[in-house]
CSV table of C-alpha atoms in Angstrom, one decimal:
chain,number,residue,atom,x,y,z
A,12,MET,CA,0.0,0.0,0.0
A,13,ASN,CA,1.3,3.4,-1.0
A,14,ILE,CA,0.7,6.3,1.4
A,15,THR,CA,1.5,9.9,0.9
A,16,GLU,CA,2.1,12.4,3.7
A,17,TYR,CA,-0.6,14.9,4.7
A,18,ARG,CA,-0.7,17.7,2.1
A,19,HIS,CA,-2.2,21.2,1.9
A,20,GLU,CA,-4.8,21.7,-0.7
A,21,TRP,CA,-6.6,24.7,-2.4
A,22,LYS,CA,-9.6,24.3,-4.6
A,23,HIS,CA,-11.1,27.1,-6.8
A,24,GLU,CA,-14.1,27.1,-9.0
A,25,ILE,CA,-13.0,28.9,-12.2
A,26,THR,CA,-14.3,30.0,-15.6
A,27,PHE,CA,-13.0,28.9,-19.0
A,28,CYS,CA,-11.1,32.2,-19.4
A,29,ASP,CA,-9.5,31.5,-16.0
A,30,LEU,CA,-8.5,28.1,-17.3
A,31,LEU,CA,-6.8,29.6,-20.4
A,32,ALA,CA,-4.9,32.0,-18.1
A,33,ILE,CA,-3.7,29.3,-15.6
A,34,ARG,CA,-2.8,26.9,-18.5
A,35,SER,CA,-0.6,29.7,-20.0
A,36,ARG,CA,1.1,30.5,-16.7
A,37,MET,CA,1.7,26.9,-15.8
A,38,SER,CA,3.1,26.1,-19.2
A,39,ALA,CA,5.7,28.8,-18.6
A,40,ILE,CA,6.8,27.9,-15.0
A,41,ALA,CA,5.9,24.3,-14.4
A,42,ARG,CA,6.2,21.0,-16.3
A,43,ALA,CA,3.4,18.8,-17.6
A,44,ASP,CA,2.8,15.5,-15.9
A,45,ALA,CA,4.7,12.8,-17.8
A,46,HIS,CA,1.6,10.5,-17.8
A,47,ALA,CA,-0.6,13.1,-19.6
A,48,LEU,CA,-1.4,12.6,-23.3
A,49,GLU,CA,-1.2,15.9,-25.1
A,50,GLY,CA,-1.3,17.7,-21.8
A,51,ARG,CA,-4.4,15.9,-20.3
A,52,TYR,CA,-5.8,12.6,-19.4
A,53,SER,CA,-9.3,11.2,-18.6
A,54,ILE,CA,-10.1,9.8,-15.2
A,55,ARG,CA,-12.8,7.3,-14.2
A,56,SER,CA,-13.6,6.8,-10.5
A,57,LEU,CA,-16.1,4.7,-8.7
A,58,TYR,CA,-16.9,5.9,-5.2
A,59,PHE,CA,-18.1,3.8,-2.3
A,60,ASP,CA,-20.8,4.9,0.2
A,61,ASN,CA,-23.4,3.3,2.4
A,62,LEU,CA,-27.2,3.4,2.5
A,63,SER,CA,-27.0,6.4,4.9
A,64,ASP,CA,-24.7,8.3,2.5
A,65,LYS,CA,-21.9,8.5,5.1
A,66,ALA,CA,-19.2,9.8,2.8
A,67,LEU,CA,-21.6,12.2,1.1
A,68,ARG,CA,-23.0,13.6,4.4
A,69,GLU,CA,-19.6,14.0,6.0
A,70,LYS,CA,-18.4,16.0,2.9
A,71,LEU,CA,-21.5,18.2,2.8
A,72,ASP,CA,-21.4,18.8,6.6
A,73,GLY,CA,-17.7,19.7,6.6
A,74,VAL,CA,-16.8,16.9,9.1
A,75,ASN,CA,-13.2,17.7,10.2
A,76,ARG,CA,-12.0,14.1,10.0
A,77,ARG,CA,-13.4,12.1,7.1
A,78,GLU,CA,-12.5,9.5,4.5
A,79,LYS,CA,-13.8,8.0,1.3
A,80,PHE,CA,-12.9,5.0,-0.8
A,81,ARG,CA,-12.8,4.8,-4.6
A,82,LEU,CA,-11.6,2.7,-7.5
A,83,ARG,CA,-9.8,4.6,-10.3
A,84,TYR,CA,-8.1,4.2,-13.7
A,85,TYR,CA,-6.8,6.6,-16.4
A,86,ASN,CA,-7.3,7.0,-20.1
A,87,GLY,CA,-9.6,3.9,-20.3
A,88,ASP,CA,-6.7,1.6,-19.3
A,89,THR,CA,-8.2,-1.1,-17.0
A,90,GLY,CA,-4.8,-2.8,-16.9
A,91,LEU,CA,-3.9,-0.3,-14.1
A,92,ILE,CA,-6.6,0.1,-11.5
A,93,HIS,CA,-6.1,1.5,-8.0
A,94,LEU,CA,-8.1,1.3,-4.9
A,95,GLU,CA,-7.7,4.6,-3.1
A,96,LYS,CA,-8.6,6.0,0.3
A,97,LYS,CA,-8.6,9.7,0.6
A,98,SER,CA,-8.5,11.1,4.2
A,99,LYS,CA,-9.0,14.7,5.5
A,100,VAL,CA,-7.9,15.9,8.9
A,101,ASN,CA,-7.9,19.5,9.9
A,102,GLY,CA,-8.1,20.6,6.3
A,103,LEU,CA,-5.0,18.5,5.3
A,104,GLY,CA,-5.3,15.6,2.9
A,105,THR,CA,-3.6,12.3,2.4
A,106,LYS,CA,-4.1,9.3,0.1
A,107,ALA,CA,-3.4,5.6,0.4
A,108,SER,CA,-3.6,3.3,-2.6
A,109,ALA,CA,-3.3,-0.3,-3.7
A,110,ARG,CA,-3.3,-1.9,-7.1
A,111,LEU,CA,-6.1,-4.2,-8.3
A,112,THR,CA,-6.4,-6.3,-11.4
A,113,ALA,CA,-9.4,-5.9,-13.6
A,114,ALA,CA,-10.6,-9.3,-12.6
A,115,GLU,CA,-10.4,-8.4,-8.9
A,116,ALA,CA,-12.2,-5.2,-9.5
A,117,GLN,CA,-15.0,-7.1,-11.3
A,118,ARG,CA,-15.3,-9.5,-8.5
A,119,LEU,CA,-15.7,-6.6,-6.1
A,120,LEU,CA,-18.4,-5.1,-8.3
A,121,ASP,CA,-20.2,-8.5,-8.5
A,122,GLY,CA,-20.5,-8.6,-4.7
A,123,ASP,CA,-17.7,-11.2,-4.2
A,124,TYR,CA,-15.7,-9.8,-1.3
A,125,GLY,CA,-14.3,-12.8,0.6
A,126,TRP,CA,-11.0,-12.8,-1.4
A,127,MET,CA,-10.2,-9.3,-0.1
A,128,LEU,CA,-9.5,-10.5,3.4
A,129,GLY,CA,-6.7,-12.7,2.4
A,130,SER,CA,-5.2,-10.4,-0.3
A,131,SER,CA,-2.1,-9.3,1.7
A,132,ARG,CA,-3.0,-5.7,0.8
A,133,PRO,CA,-3.9,-3.8,4.0
A,134,LEU,CA,-6.0,-1.3,2.1
A,135,LEU,CA,-8.2,-4.0,0.5
A,136,GLU,CA,-8.5,-5.6,3.9
A,137,GLU,CA,-9.6,-2.3,5.5
A,138,LEU,CA,-12.2,-1.8,2.8
A,139,TYR,CA,-13.5,-5.4,3.4
A,140,SER,CA,-13.8,-4.6,7.1
A,141,LYS,CA,-15.7,-1.3,6.4
A,142,MET,CA,-17.9,-3.0,3.9
A,143,HIS,CA,-19.1,-5.2,6.7
A,144,SER,CA,-19.0,-2.7,9.6
A,145,GLN,CA,-20.3,0.4,7.7
A,146,GLY,CA,-22.1,-1.2,4.8
A,147,LEU,CA,-19.9,0.5,2.1
A,148,ARG,CA,-20.8,-0.5,-1.4
A,149,PRO,CA,-19.9,0.8,-4.9
A,150,ARG,CA,-22.2,3.8,-5.5
A,151,THR,CA,-21.4,6.3,-8.3
A,152,ILE,CA,-19.1,6.6,-11.3
A,153,VAL,CA,-17.4,10.0,-11.8
A,154,ASP,CA,-15.7,10.8,-15.1
A,155,TYR,CA,-13.7,13.9,-15.9
A,156,THR,CA,-10.8,15.3,-17.8
A,157,ARG,CA,-7.7,16.6,-16.0
A,158,GLU,CA,-4.8,18.8,-17.1
A,159,PRO,CA,-1.9,18.3,-14.6
A,160,PHE,CA,1.2,20.4,-13.9
A,161,ILE,CA,4.1,19.7,-11.5
A,162,PHE,CA,6.4,22.2,-9.8
A,163,ALA,CA,9.3,20.4,-8.0
A,164,PRO,CA,10.0,22.9,-5.1
A,165,GLY,CA,7.4,22.2,-2.5
A,166,ASN,CA,6.3,19.1,-4.4
A,167,VAL,CA,3.4,21.2,-5.9
A,168,ARG,CA,0.8,19.7,-8.2
A,169,ILE,CA,-1.6,22.0,-10.0
A,170,THR,CA,-4.6,20.4,-11.9
A,171,LEU,CA,-7.4,21.7,-14.0
A,172,ASP,CA,-10.5,19.4,-14.0
A,173,TYR,CA,-13.5,19.8,-16.2
A,174,ASP,CA,-16.1,17.9,-18.3
A,175,ILE,CA,-17.4,16.2,-15.1
A,176,ARG,CA,-19.8,13.4,-15.9
A,177,THR,CA,-21.9,11.0,-13.8
A,178,GLY,CA,-22.8,7.4,-14.3
A,179,LEU,CA,-26.0,8.1,-12.4
A,180,ASP,CA,-26.9,4.8,-10.6
A,181,SER,CA,-24.6,2.6,-12.8
A,182,ILE,CA,-21.6,0.9,-11.4
A,183,ASN,CA,-20.5,-0.6,-14.7
A,184,PHE,CA,-17.0,0.7,-14.0
A,185,LEU,CA,-14.9,-1.4,-16.3
A,186,ASN,CA,-17.1,-0.9,-19.4
A,187,PRO,CA,-15.7,1.9,-21.6
A,188,ASP,CA,-19.1,2.2,-23.2
A,189,CYS,CA,-20.9,2.8,-19.9
A,190,VAL,CA,-23.2,5.8,-20.5
A,191,THR,CA,-22.3,8.9,-18.4
A,192,VAL,CA,-24.0,12.3,-18.6
A,193,PRO,CA,-22.6,15.8,-18.0
A,194,VAL,CA,-23.3,17.2,-14.6
A,195,PRO,CA,-25.3,20.4,-15.2
A,196,ASP,CA,-23.6,23.7,-14.4
A,197,SER,CA,-20.5,21.9,-13.1
A,198,PRO,CA,-17.5,24.4,-12.9
A,199,ILE,CA,-13.9,24.0,-13.9
A,200,ILE,CA,-11.9,23.1,-10.8
A,201,LEU,CA,-8.4,24.4,-10.2
A,202,GLU,CA,-6.7,22.4,-7.5
A,203,VAL,CA,-3.3,23.2,-5.9
A,204,LYS,CA,-1.6,20.7,-3.6
A,205,TRP,CA,1.7,21.0,-1.8
A,206,ASP,CA,3.7,19.7,1.1
A,207,GLU,CA,5.4,22.0,3.6
A,208,PHE,CA,5.4,25.3,1.6
A,209,LEU,CA,3.9,26.8,-1.5
A,210,PRO,CA,6.5,28.7,-3.6
A,211,ALA,CA,5.6,32.4,-4.1
A,212,ILE,CA,5.8,32.0,-7.9
A,213,ILE,CA,3.0,29.4,-7.8
A,214,ARG,CA,1.0,31.3,-5.3
A,215,ASP,CA,1.1,34.4,-7.5
A,216,ALA,CA,0.4,32.4,-10.7
A,217,VAL,CA,-2.8,30.8,-9.4
A,218,GLN,CA,-4.3,34.1,-8.0
A,219,LEU,CA,-7.4,35.0,-9.9
A,220,THR,CA,-9.5,38.1,-9.3
A,221,GLY,CA,-12.8,37.4,-7.5
A,222,ARG,CA,-12.0,33.7,-7.0
A,223,ARG,CA,-12.1,32.1,-3.5
A,224,THR,CA,-11.2,28.7,-2.3
A,225,ALA,CA,-14.1,26.4,-2.5
A,226,ALA,CA,-15.1,22.9,-1.2
A,227,PHE,CA,-16.5,21.6,-4.5
A,228,SER,CA,-16.8,17.8,-4.5
A,229,LYS,CA,-17.1,15.9,-7.8
A,230,TYR,CA,-18.5,13.0,-6.0
A,231,ALA,CA,-21.2,15.1,-4.3
A,232,ALA,CA,-22.0,16.8,-7.6
A,233,CYS,CA,-22.5,13.5,-9.3
A,234,ARG,CA,-24.6,12.1,-6.4
A,235,MET,CA,-27.2,14.8,-7.0
A,236,TYR,CA,-28.2,12.7,-10.0
A,237,GLY,CA,-27.7,9.1,-8.8
């Protein structure tokens, strides 16, 4: 299981004109993510929640200590799937991840969970435990496009996310032809993540007149419709 340290995070809801400005600035001072294709990649996630909408309610209520589980792959490549747990404490975030095969992911989607307990992957075993204790189940597909930039000092990652789509009540996660629909009025999201310090050059470059940090959640937005 891979675990990152707790990191700072800003989120801004921005306009298309803002996106063009940030893209231009980042192209001049940061480098593109090596995994991006022509500067961007597509992301598909499948989030877990329970019948009481625990993860959704904690996000909407601003609970100080919260977590959510998801499956994720990039650019339609189901040969590289990750189970991820995102945690927030006092506004700082961290992420743990573990790899799954497509066959393992499908077993999970089919309701076959027993194998997870003996998988020798702590994160899978934790999800298994919480599927039993909290009733977590696959809930909602979230698709979107991301433009990522990296700035080495401060381990800064700047991303532009847009074209957010929801699978409604479908959990057909591995099917590339699974129908998803645009989330109405979803904004473009600028995210900035860093470790101990945010370099002034990045801080200045992401400043936009009239924009404030926001708590926008792609998962919450998609759950409005499924």
